[in-house]
């Protein structure tokens, strides 16, 4: 096994144990209504915290891929998609947060540790804080206009 693959498996195990390894596997069919509602939660989160920035959410099976639409230098005002995060839901109802590595693959991010149930809001809070600059880059997240307001995501977990 290649060292990079072994590291990916170790990080997935640290993130969620067996379910973390399961999340690395192929995308699986899930309730698409639930995934679309999760996309709506992400859009509400964006409007609440980053209203001047555009996000695009792609839903495919148990995966939500979120793109940060950044302005280009083009005078037409076109936007360039930048991979912000990917959220994967496993059969146990846990959400798994992934960041895009420099090499292009999605890499698991430990938010609360594998002994805690990972909620969608905990994942979004980790992206919002981004203390390790995994998501927004070295410049950090855009200006956050809402301070200290938690966001319930029930019944999405």
PDB file of N, CA, C and O in Angstrom, residues 48-126:
ATOM      1  N   UNK A  48     -26.338  33.522   6.254  1.00  0.00           N
ATOM      2  CA  UNK A  48     -26.209  34.042   7.611  1.00  0.00           C
ATOM      3  C   UNK A  48     -24.798  34.564   7.883  1.00  0.00           C
ATOM      4  O   UNK A  48     -24.632  35.599   8.510  1.00  0.00           O
ATOM      5  N   UNK A  49     -23.798  33.856   7.413  1.00  0.00           N
ATOM      6  CA  UNK A  49     -22.424  34.201   7.774  1.00  0.00           C
ATOM      7  C   UNK A  49     -21.631  34.888   6.669  1.00  0.00           C
ATOM      8  O   UNK A  49     -20.753  35.693   6.954  1.00  0.00           O
ATOM      9  N   UNK A  50     -21.880  34.550   5.432  1.00  0.00           N
ATOM     10  CA  UNK A  50     -21.091  35.073   4.317  1.00  0.00           C
ATOM     11  C   UNK A  50     -22.005  35.566   3.196  1.00  0.00           C
ATOM     12  O   UNK A  50     -21.959  35.063   2.072  1.00  0.00           O
ATOM     13  N   UNK A  51     -22.862  36.541   3.476  1.00  0.00           N
ATOM     14  CA  UNK A  51     -23.886  36.930   2.503  1.00  0.00           C
ATOM     15  C   UNK A  51     -23.341  37.516   1.206  1.00  0.00           C
ATOM     16  O   UNK A  51     -24.028  37.503   0.193  1.00  0.00           O
ATOM     17  N   UNK A  52     -22.124  38.011   1.221  1.00  0.00           N
ATOM     18  CA  UNK A  52     -21.581  38.616   0.004  1.00  0.00           C
ATOM     19  C   UNK A  52     -20.860  37.601  -0.874  1.00  0.00           C
ATOM     20  O   UNK A  52     -20.402  37.938  -1.960  1.00  0.00           O
ATOM     21  N   UNK A  53     -20.753  36.374  -0.416  1.00  0.00           N
ATOM     22  CA  UNK A  53     -20.058  35.345  -1.173  1.00  0.00           C
ATOM     23  C   UNK A  53     -21.054  34.338  -1.733  1.00  0.00           C
ATOM     24  O   UNK A  53     -22.094  34.082  -1.142  1.00  0.00           O
ATOM     25  N   UNK A  54     -20.702  33.780  -2.878  1.00  0.00           N
ATOM     26  CA  UNK A  54     -21.577  32.804  -3.530  1.00  0.00           C
ATOM     27  C   UNK A  54     -21.003  31.404  -3.345  1.00  0.00           C
ATOM     28  O   UNK A  54     -19.798  31.191  -3.491  1.00  0.00           O
ATOM     29  N   UNK A  55     -21.869  30.475  -3.007  1.00  0.00           N
ATOM     30  CA  UNK A  55     -21.498  29.067  -2.937  1.00  0.00           C
ATOM     31  C   UNK A  55     -22.399  28.297  -3.886  1.00  0.00           C
ATOM     32  O   UNK A  55     -23.553  28.650  -4.091  1.00  0.00           O
ATOM     33  N   UNK A  56     -21.865  27.242  -4.448  1.00  0.00           N
ATOM     34  CA  UNK A  56     -22.655  26.334  -5.277  1.00  0.00           C
ATOM     35  C   UNK A  56     -22.559  24.952  -4.650  1.00  0.00           C
ATOM     36  O   UNK A  56     -21.458  24.501  -4.320  1.00  0.00           O
ATOM     37  N   UNK A  57     -23.680  24.288  -4.461  1.00  0.00           N
ATOM     38  CA  UNK A  57     -23.706  22.969  -3.847  1.00  0.00           C
ATOM     39  C   UNK A  57     -24.131  21.944  -4.887  1.00  0.00           C
ATOM     40  O   UNK A  57     -25.196  22.059  -5.485  1.00  0.00           O
ATOM     41  N   UNK A  58     -23.265  20.950  -5.103  1.00  0.00           N
ATOM     42  CA  UNK A  58     -23.583  19.832  -5.992  1.00  0.00           C
ATOM     43  C   UNK A  58     -23.933  18.631  -5.125  1.00  0.00           C
ATOM     44  O   UNK A  58     -23.181  18.276  -4.206  1.00  0.00           O
ATOM     45  N   UNK A  59     -25.073  18.013  -5.398  1.00  0.00           N
ATOM     46  CA  UNK A  59     -25.532  16.849  -4.645  1.00  0.00           C
ATOM     47  C   UNK A  59     -25.382  15.617  -5.527  1.00  0.00           C
ATOM     48  O   UNK A  59     -25.865  15.594  -6.661  1.00  0.00           O
ATOM     49  N   UNK A  60     -24.680  14.604  -5.011  1.00  0.00           N
ATOM     50  CA  UNK A  60     -24.573  13.337  -5.718  1.00  0.00           C
ATOM     51  C   UNK A  60     -24.540  12.213  -4.698  1.00  0.00           C
ATOM     52  O   UNK A  60     -23.611  12.109  -3.895  1.00  0.00           O
ATOM     53  N   UNK A  61     -25.614  11.442  -4.703  1.00  0.00           N
ATOM     54  CA  UNK A  61     -25.787  10.333  -3.774  1.00  0.00           C
ATOM     55  C   UNK A  61     -25.606  10.803  -2.340  1.00  0.00           C
ATOM     56  O   UNK A  61     -26.344  11.644  -1.869  1.00  0.00           O
ATOM     57  N   UNK A  62     -24.597  10.281  -1.607  1.00  0.00           N
ATOM     58  CA  UNK A  62     -24.418  10.664  -0.207  1.00  0.00           C
ATOM     59  C   UNK A  62     -23.373  11.769  -0.035  1.00  0.00           C
ATOM     60  O   UNK A  62     -22.856  11.971   1.053  1.00  0.00           O
ATOM     61  N   UNK A  63     -23.097  12.509  -1.110  1.00  0.00           N
ATOM     62  CA  UNK A  63     -22.054  13.536  -1.057  1.00  0.00           C
ATOM     63  C   UNK A  63     -22.571  14.905  -1.484  1.00  0.00           C
ATOM     64  O   UNK A  63     -23.272  15.019  -2.483  1.00  0.00           O
ATOM     65  N   UNK A  64     -22.192  15.898  -0.709  1.00  0.00           N
ATOM     66  CA  UNK A  64     -22.451  17.297  -1.048  1.00  0.00           C
ATOM     67  C   UNK A  64     -21.093  17.945  -1.289  1.00  0.00           C
ATOM     68  O   UNK A  64     -20.252  17.955  -0.389  1.00  0.00           O
ATOM     69  N   UNK A  65     -20.877  18.444  -2.471  1.00  0.00           N
ATOM     70  CA  UNK A  65     -19.638  19.153  -2.770  1.00  0.00           C
ATOM     71  C   UNK A  65     -19.979  20.631  -2.865  1.00  0.00           C
ATOM     72  O   UNK A  65     -20.872  21.015  -3.609  1.00  0.00           O
ATOM     73  N   UNK A  66     -19.268  21.438  -2.090  1.00  0.00           N
ATOM     74  CA  UNK A  66     -19.544  22.872  -2.012  1.00  0.00           C
ATOM     75  C   UNK A  66     -18.392  23.617  -2.671  1.00  0.00           C
ATOM     76  O   UNK A  66     -17.224  23.420  -2.312  1.00  0.00           O
ATOM     77  N   UNK A  67     -18.755  24.466  -3.623  1.00  0.00           N
ATOM     78  CA  UNK A  67     -17.787  25.269  -4.366  1.00  0.00           C
ATOM     79  C   UNK A  67     -17.935  26.727  -3.955  1.00  0.00           C
ATOM     80  O   UNK A  67     -19.043  27.250  -3.911  1.00  0.00           O
ATOM     81  N   UNK A  68     -16.829  27.372  -3.662  1.00  0.00           N
ATOM     82  CA  UNK A  68     -16.793  28.804  -3.358  1.00  0.00           C
ATOM     83  C   UNK A  68     -16.575  29.513  -4.684  1.00  0.00           C
ATOM     84  O   UNK A  68     -15.567  29.312  -5.359  1.00  0.00           O
ATOM     85  N   UNK A  69     -17.531  30.309  -5.077  1.00  0.00           N
ATOM     86  CA  UNK A  69     -17.479  31.005  -6.365  1.00  0.00           C
ATOM     87  C   UNK A  69     -16.749  32.338  -6.159  1.00  0.00           C
ATOM     88  O   UNK A  69     -17.325  33.302  -5.659  1.00  0.00           O
ATOM     89  N   UNK A  70     -15.477  32.372  -6.526  1.00  0.00           N
ATOM     90  CA  UNK A  70     -14.648  33.553  -6.322  1.00  0.00           C
ATOM     91  C   UNK A  70     -14.589  34.402  -7.588  1.00  0.00           C
ATOM     92  O   UNK A  70     -14.538  33.871  -8.698  1.00  0.00           O
ATOM     93  N   UNK A  71     -14.545  35.724  -7.421  1.00  0.00           N
ATOM     94  CA  UNK A  71     -14.438  36.598  -8.592  1.00  0.00           C
ATOM     95  C   UNK A  71     -13.091  36.406  -9.292  1.00  0.00           C
ATOM     96  O   UNK A  71     -12.078  36.153  -8.648  1.00  0.00           O
ATOM     97  N   UNK A  72     -13.098  36.514 -10.598  1.00  0.00           N
ATOM     98  CA  UNK A  72     -11.867  36.447 -11.378  1.00  0.00           C
ATOM     99  C   UNK A  72     -11.394  37.864 -11.675  1.00  0.00           C
ATOM    100  O   UNK A  72     -12.059  38.840 -11.338  1.00  0.00           O
ATOM    101  N   UNK A  73     -10.259  37.962 -12.314  1.00  0.00           N
ATOM    102  CA  UNK A  73      -9.750  39.276 -12.730  1.00  0.00           C
ATOM    103  C   UNK A  73     -10.441  39.775 -13.994  1.00  0.00           C
ATOM    104  O   UNK A  73     -10.206  40.894 -14.432  1.00  0.00           O
ATOM    105  N   UNK A  74     -11.299  38.944 -14.546  1.00  0.00           N
ATOM    106  CA  UNK A  74     -12.021  39.283 -15.771  1.00  0.00           C
ATOM    107  C   UNK A  74     -12.978  40.451 -15.488  1.00  0.00           C
ATOM    108  O   UNK A  74     -13.757  40.408 -14.540  1.00  0.00           O
ATOM    109  N   UNK A  75     -12.954  41.508 -16.302  1.00  0.00           N
ATOM    110  CA  UNK A  75     -13.838  42.662 -16.057  1.00  0.00           C
ATOM    111  C   UNK A  75     -15.324  42.347 -16.211  1.00  0.00           C
ATOM    112  O   UNK A  75     -16.170  43.137 -15.802  1.00  0.00           O
ATOM    113  N   UNK A  76     -15.672  41.180 -16.763  1.00  0.00           N
ATOM    114  CA  UNK A  76     -17.086  40.827 -16.913  1.00  0.00           C
ATOM    115  C   UNK A  76     -17.716  40.421 -15.590  1.00  0.00           C
ATOM    116  O   UNK A  76     -18.926  40.262 -15.509  1.00  0.00           O
ATOM    117  N   UNK A  77     -16.888  40.220 -14.565  1.00  0.00           N
ATOM    118  CA  UNK A  77     -17.429  39.837 -13.263  1.00  0.00           C
ATOM    119  C   UNK A  77     -17.723  38.352 -13.145  1.00  0.00           C
ATOM    120  O   UNK A  77     -18.504  37.943 -12.296  1.00  0.00           O
ATOM    121  N   UNK A  78     -17.112  37.537 -13.992  1.00  0.00           N
ATOM    122  CA  UNK A  78     -17.359  36.099 -13.928  1.00  0.00           C
ATOM    123  C   UNK A  78     -16.774  35.515 -12.638  1.00  0.00           C
ATOM    124  O   UNK A  78     -15.883  36.098 -12.021  1.00  0.00           O
ATOM    125  N   UNK A  79     -17.305  34.375 -12.243  1.00  0.00           N
ATOM    126  CA  UNK A  79     -16.890  33.723 -11.011  1.00  0.00           C
ATOM    127  C   UNK A  79     -16.164  32.417 -11.335  1.00  0.00           C
ATOM    128  O   UNK A  79     -16.528  31.705 -12.272  1.00  0.00           O
ATOM    129  N   UNK A  80     -15.162  32.111 -10.517  1.00  0.00           N
ATOM    130  CA  UNK A  80     -14.358  30.913 -10.689  1.00  0.00           C
ATOM    131  C   UNK A  80     -14.659  29.957  -9.534  1.00  0.00           C
ATOM    132  O   UNK A  80     -14.510  30.341  -8.369  1.00  0.00           O
ATOM    133  N   UNK A  81     -15.079  28.714  -9.820  1.00  0.00           N
ATOM    134  CA  UNK A  81     -15.373  27.787  -8.717  1.00  0.00           C
ATOM    135  C   UNK A  81     -14.091  27.280  -8.058  1.00  0.00           C
ATOM    136  O   UNK A  81     -13.155  26.861  -8.722  1.00  0.00           O
ATOM    137  N   UNK A  82     -14.066  27.342  -6.742  1.00  0.00           N
ATOM    138  CA  UNK A  82     -12.946  26.846  -5.942  1.00  0.00           C
ATOM    139  C   UNK A  82     -13.519  25.810  -4.972  1.00  0.00           C
ATOM    140  O   UNK A  82     -14.482  26.103  -4.264  1.00  0.00           O
ATOM    141  N   UNK A  83     -12.958  24.595  -4.916  1.00  0.00           N
ATOM    142  CA  UNK A  83     -13.517  23.582  -4.010  1.00  0.00           C
ATOM    143  C   UNK A  83     -13.370  24.003  -2.552  1.00  0.00           C
ATOM    144  O   UNK A  83     -12.264  24.241  -2.088  1.00  0.00           O
ATOM    145  N   UNK A  84     -14.485  24.135  -1.867  1.00  0.00           N
ATOM    146  CA  UNK A  84     -14.464  24.576  -0.474  1.00  0.00           C
ATOM    147  C   UNK A  84     -14.502  23.394   0.487  1.00  0.00           C
ATOM    148  O   UNK A  84     -13.666  23.274   1.375  1.00  0.00           O
ATOM    149  N   UNK A  85     -15.471  22.510   0.318  1.00  0.00           N
ATOM    150  CA  UNK A  85     -15.618  21.372   1.224  1.00  0.00           C
ATOM    151  C   UNK A  85     -16.464  20.302   0.560  1.00  0.00           C
ATOM    152  O   UNK A  85     -17.168  20.562  -0.404  1.00  0.00           O
ATOM    153  N   UNK A  86     -16.353  19.108   1.118  1.00  0.00           N
ATOM    154  CA  UNK A  86     -17.264  18.043   0.730  1.00  0.00           C
ATOM    155  C   UNK A  86     -17.789  17.417   2.015  1.00  0.00           C
ATOM    156  O   UNK A  86     -17.038  17.216   2.975  1.00  0.00           O
ATOM    157  N   UNK A  87     -19.074  17.157   2.038  1.00  0.00           N
ATOM    158  CA  UNK A  87     -19.719  16.513   3.177  1.00  0.00           C
ATOM    159  C   UNK A  87     -20.264  15.175   2.703  1.00  0.00           C
ATOM    160  O   UNK A  87     -20.932  15.108   1.671  1.00  0.00           O
ATOM    161  N   UNK A  88     -19.973  14.135   3.465  1.00  0.00           N
ATOM    162  CA  UNK A  88     -20.455  12.795   3.127  1.00  0.00           C
ATOM    163  C   UNK A  88     -21.268  12.259   4.290  1.00  0.00           C
ATOM    164  O   UNK A  88     -20.903  12.429   5.447  1.00  0.00           O
ATOM    165  N   UNK A  89     -22.361  11.619   3.972  1.00  0.00           N
ATOM    166  CA  UNK A  89     -23.232  11.055   5.007  1.00  0.00           C
ATOM    167  C   UNK A  89     -23.149   9.540   4.917  1.00  0.00           C
ATOM    168  O   UNK A  89     -23.292   8.964   3.836  1.00  0.00           O
ATOM    169  N   UNK A  90     -22.923   8.902   6.052  1.00  0.00           N
ATOM    170  CA  UNK A  90     -22.872   7.444   6.091  1.00  0.00           C
ATOM    171  C   UNK A  90     -24.182   6.894   6.630  1.00  0.00           C
ATOM    172  O   UNK A  90     -25.021   7.641   7.148  1.00  0.00           O
ATOM    173  N   UNK A  91     -24.351   5.592   6.504  1.00  0.00           N
ATOM    174  CA  UNK A  91     -25.609   4.937   6.860  1.00  0.00           C
ATOM    175  C   UNK A  91     -25.999   5.163   8.314  1.00  0.00           C
ATOM    176  O   UNK A  91     -27.183   5.114   8.653  1.00  0.00           O
ATOM    177  N   UNK A  92     -25.027   5.426   9.184  1.00  0.00           N
ATOM    178  CA  UNK A  92     -25.329   5.647  10.602  1.00  0.00           C
ATOM    179  C   UNK A  92     -25.833   7.065  10.885  1.00  0.00           C
ATOM    180  O   UNK A  92     -26.088   7.416  12.023  1.00  0.00           O
ATOM    181  N   UNK A  93     -25.960   7.910   9.852  1.00  0.00           N
ATOM    182  CA  UNK A  93     -26.474   9.266  10.017  1.00  0.00           C
ATOM    183  C   UNK A  93     -25.407  10.290  10.358  1.00  0.00           C
ATOM    184  O   UNK A  93     -25.721  11.441  10.618  1.00  0.00           O
ATOM    185  N   UNK A  94     -24.177   9.891  10.350  1.00  0.00           N
ATOM    186  CA  UNK A  94     -23.067  10.801  10.670  1.00  0.00           C
ATOM    187  C   UNK A  94     -22.616  11.538   9.415  1.00  0.00           C
ATOM    188  O   UNK A  94     -22.560  10.969   8.331  1.00  0.00           O
ATOM    189  N   UNK A  95     -22.293  12.816   9.580  1.00  0.00           N
ATOM    190  CA  UNK A  95     -21.728  13.614   8.496  1.00  0.00           C
ATOM    191  C   UNK A  95     -20.214  13.594   8.623  1.00  0.00           C
ATOM    192  O   UNK A  95     -19.673  13.649   9.724  1.00  0.00           O
ATOM    193  N   UNK A  96     -19.531  13.523   7.499  1.00  0.00           N
ATOM    194  CA  UNK A  96     -18.071  13.504   7.458  1.00  0.00           C
ATOM    195  C   UNK A  96     -17.622  14.692   6.615  1.00  0.00           C
ATOM    196  O   UNK A  96     -18.057  14.849   5.475  1.00  0.00           O
ATOM    197  N   UNK A  97     -16.731  15.502   7.176  1.00  0.00           N
ATOM    198  CA  UNK A  97     -16.234  16.692   6.499  1.00  0.00           C
ATOM    199  C   UNK A  97     -14.919  16.371   5.800  1.00  0.00           C
ATOM    200  O   UNK A  97     -14.032  15.740   6.383  1.00  0.00           O
ATOM    201  N   UNK A  98     -14.816  16.818   4.553  1.00  0.00           N
ATOM    202  CA  UNK A  98     -13.603  16.620   3.764  1.00  0.00           C
ATOM    203  C   UNK A  98     -13.125  17.957   3.222  1.00  0.00           C
ATOM    204  O   UNK A  98     -13.914  18.835   2.912  1.00  0.00           O
ATOM    205  N   UNK A  99     -11.800  18.080   3.104  1.00  0.00           N
ATOM    206  CA  UNK A  99     -11.171  19.241   2.474  1.00  0.00           C
ATOM    207  C   UNK A  99     -10.466  18.768   1.213  1.00  0.00           C
ATOM    208  O   UNK A  99     -10.137  17.590   1.086  1.00  0.00           O
ATOM    209  N   UNK A 100     -10.223  19.670   0.290  1.00  0.00           N
ATOM    210  CA  UNK A 100      -9.539  19.317  -0.954  1.00  0.00           C
ATOM    211  C   UNK A 100      -8.040  19.473  -0.745  1.00  0.00           C
ATOM    212  O   UNK A 100      -7.561  20.544  -0.390  1.00  0.00           O
ATOM    213  N   UNK A 101      -7.291  18.395  -0.932  1.00  0.00           N
ATOM    214  CA  UNK A 101      -5.837  18.428  -0.799  1.00  0.00           C
ATOM    215  C   UNK A 101      -5.216  19.042  -2.047  1.00  0.00           C
ATOM    216  O   UNK A 101      -5.849  19.113  -3.106  1.00  0.00           O
ATOM    217  N   UNK A 102      -3.986  19.468  -1.914  1.00  0.00           N
ATOM    218  CA  UNK A 102      -3.273  20.084  -3.036  1.00  0.00           C
ATOM    219  C   UNK A 102      -3.216  19.127  -4.225  1.00  0.00           C
ATOM    220  O   UNK A 102      -3.302  19.541  -5.379  1.00  0.00           O
ATOM    221  N   UNK A 103      -3.096  17.836  -3.955  1.00  0.00           N
ATOM    222  CA  UNK A 103      -3.018  16.839  -5.024  1.00  0.00           C
ATOM    223  C   UNK A 103      -4.357  16.595  -5.701  1.00  0.00           C
ATOM    224  O   UNK A 103      -4.431  15.884  -6.682  1.00  0.00           O
ATOM    225  N   UNK A 104      -5.437  17.152  -5.157  1.00  0.00           N
ATOM    226  CA  UNK A 104      -6.732  17.056  -5.803  1.00  0.00           C
ATOM    227  C   UNK A 104      -7.734  16.122  -5.159  1.00  0.00           C
ATOM    228  O   UNK A 104      -8.917  16.198  -5.462  1.00  0.00           O
ATOM    229  N   UNK A 105      -7.288  15.228  -4.273  1.00  0.00           N
ATOM    230  CA  UNK A 105      -8.256  14.321  -3.662  1.00  0.00           C
ATOM    231  C   UNK A 105      -8.874  14.958  -2.428  1.00  0.00           C
ATOM    232  O   UNK A 105      -8.347  15.917  -1.862  1.00  0.00           O
ATOM    233  N   UNK A 106     -10.019  14.416  -2.032  1.00  0.00           N
ATOM    234  CA  UNK A 106     -10.710  14.894  -0.831  1.00  0.00           C
ATOM    235  C   UNK A 106     -10.142  14.161   0.373  1.00  0.00           C
ATOM    236  O   UNK A 106      -9.992  12.944   0.353  1.00  0.00           O
ATOM    237  N   UNK A 107      -9.853  14.904   1.440  1.00  0.00           N
ATOM    238  CA  UNK A 107      -9.184  14.369   2.621  1.00  0.00           C
ATOM    239  C   UNK A 107     -10.058  14.602   3.848  1.00  0.00           C
ATOM    240  O   UNK A 107     -10.581  15.696   4.041  1.00  0.00           O
ATOM    241  N   UNK A 108     -10.249  13.583   4.723  1.00  0.00           N
ATOM    242  CA  UNK A 108     -11.115  13.753   5.898  1.00  0.00           C
ATOM    243  C   UNK A 108     -10.539  14.744   6.902  1.00  0.00           C
ATOM    244  O   UNK A 108      -9.323  14.858   7.052  1.00  0.00           O
ATOM    245  N   UNK A 109     -11.438  15.456   7.569  1.00  0.00           N
ATOM    246  CA  UNK A 109     -11.066  16.435   8.590  1.00  0.00           C
ATOM    247  C   UNK A 109     -11.718  16.012   9.899  1.00  0.00           C
ATOM    248  O   UNK A 109     -12.920  15.767   9.947  1.00  0.00           O
ATOM    249  N   UNK A 110     -10.929  15.928  10.953  1.00  0.00           N
ATOM    250  CA  UNK A 110     -11.464  15.594  12.269  1.00  0.00           C
ATOM    251  C   UNK A 110     -12.072  16.859  12.864  1.00  0.00           C
ATOM    252  O   UNK A 110     -11.391  17.869  13.020  1.00  0.00           O
ATOM    253  N   UNK A 111     -13.364  16.803  13.175  1.00  0.00           N
ATOM    254  CA  UNK A 111     -14.044  17.962  13.745  1.00  0.00           C
ATOM    255  C   UNK A 111     -14.220  17.780  15.247  1.00  0.00           C
ATOM    256  O   UNK A 111     -13.751  18.576  16.034  1.00  0.00           O
ATOM    257  N   UNK A 112     -14.878  16.735  15.651  1.00  0.00           N
ATOM    258  CA  UNK A 112     -15.132  16.517  17.084  1.00  0.00           C
ATOM    259  C   UNK A 112     -14.514  15.219  17.584  1.00  0.00           C
ATOM    260  O   UNK A 112     -14.593  14.909  18.750  1.00  0.00           O
ATOM    261  N   UNK A 113     -13.956  14.421  16.714  1.00  0.00           N
ATOM    262  CA  UNK A 113     -13.389  13.136  17.103  1.00  0.00           C
ATOM    263  C   UNK A 113     -14.386  12.016  16.907  1.00  0.00           C
ATOM    264  O   UNK A 113     -15.584  12.227  16.834  1.00  0.00           O
ATOM    265  N   UNK A 114     -13.880  10.806  16.813  1.00  0.00           N
ATOM    266  CA  UNK A 114     -14.749   9.694  16.419  1.00  0.00           C
ATOM    267  C   UNK A 114     -15.707   9.229  17.502  1.00  0.00           C
ATOM    268  O   UNK A 114     -16.613   8.476  17.231  1.00  0.00           O
ATOM    269  N   UNK A 115     -15.537   9.660  18.724  1.00  0.00           N
ATOM    270  CA  UNK A 115     -16.469   9.243  19.774  1.00  0.00           C
ATOM    271  C   UNK A 115     -17.714  10.115  19.819  1.00  0.00           C
ATOM    272  O   UNK A 115     -18.639   9.843  20.557  1.00  0.00           O
ATOM    273  N   UNK A 116     -17.725  11.192  19.058  1.00  0.00           N
ATOM    274  CA  UNK A 116     -18.869  12.096  19.026  1.00  0.00           C
ATOM    275  C   UNK A 116     -19.591  11.959  17.693  1.00  0.00           C
ATOM    276  O   UNK A 116     -18.961  11.820  16.653  1.00  0.00           O
ATOM    277  N   UNK A 117     -20.900  12.027  17.765  1.00  0.00           N
ATOM    278  CA  UNK A 117     -21.687  12.021  16.529  1.00  0.00           C
ATOM    279  C   UNK A 117     -21.431  13.319  15.784  1.00  0.00           C
ATOM    280  O   UNK A 117     -21.515  14.401  16.348  1.00  0.00           O
ATOM    281  N   UNK A 118     -21.099  13.201  14.528  1.00  0.00           N
ATOM    282  CA  UNK A 118     -20.755  14.365  13.718  1.00  0.00           C
ATOM    283  C   UNK A 118     -22.022  14.946  13.105  1.00  0.00           C
ATOM    284  O   UNK A 118     -22.662  14.298  12.292  1.00  0.00           O
ATOM    285  N   UNK A 119     -22.364  16.162  13.465  1.00  0.00           N
ATOM    286  CA  UNK A 119     -23.558  16.783  12.904  1.00  0.00           C
ATOM    287  C   UNK A 119     -23.171  17.686  11.743  1.00  0.00           C
ATOM    288  O   UNK A 119     -22.021  18.097  11.597  1.00  0.00           O
ATOM    289  N   UNK A 120     -24.152  18.009  10.938  1.00  0.00           N
ATOM    290  CA  UNK A 120     -23.924  18.923   9.821  1.00  0.00           C
ATOM    291  C   UNK A 120     -23.499  20.293  10.341  1.00  0.00           C
ATOM    292  O   UNK A 120     -22.565  20.908   9.820  1.00  0.00           O
ATOM    293  N   UNK A 121     -24.127  20.776  11.403  1.00  0.00           N
ATOM    294  CA  UNK A 121     -23.776  22.097  11.924  1.00  0.00           C
ATOM    295  C   UNK A 121     -22.359  22.114  12.503  1.00  0.00           C
ATOM    296  O   UNK A 121     -21.656  23.125  12.378  1.00  0.00           O
ATOM    297  N   UNK A 122     -21.907  21.011  13.125  1.00  0.00           N
ATOM    298  CA  UNK A 122     -20.527  20.965  13.634  1.00  0.00           C
ATOM    299  C   UNK A 122     -19.528  21.053  12.485  1.00  0.00           C
ATOM    300  O   UNK A 122     -18.505  21.729  12.593  1.00  0.00           O
ATOM    301  N   UNK A 123     -19.837  20.391  11.379  1.00  0.00           N
ATOM    302  CA  UNK A 123     -18.973  20.474  10.196  1.00  0.00           C
ATOM    303  C   UNK A 123     -18.933  21.898   9.657  1.00  0.00           C
ATOM    304  O   UNK A 123     -17.856  22.425   9.342  1.00  0.00           O
ATOM    305  N   UNK A 124     -20.083  22.535   9.553  1.00  0.00           N
ATOM    306  CA  UNK A 124     -20.133  23.904   9.036  1.00  0.00           C
ATOM    307  C   UNK A 124     -19.428  24.877   9.976  1.00  0.00           C
ATOM    308  O   UNK A 124     -18.765  25.816   9.523  1.00  0.00           O
ATOM    309  N   UNK A 125     -19.542  24.659  11.289  1.00  0.00           N
ATOM    310  CA  UNK A 125     -18.826  25.497  12.248  1.00  0.00           C
ATOM    311  C   UNK A 125     -17.320  25.367  12.065  1.00  0.00           C
ATOM    312  O   UNK A 125     -16.584  26.352  12.175  1.00  0.00           O
ATOM    313  N   UNK A 126     -16.833  24.146  11.780  1.00  0.00           N
ATOM    314  CA  UNK A 126     -15.398  23.936  11.557  1.00  0.00           C
ATOM    315  C   UNK A 126     -14.928  24.664  10.299  1.00  0.00           C
ATOM    316  O   UNK A 126     -13.848  25.247  10.276  1.00  0.00           O
TER     317      UNK A 126
END
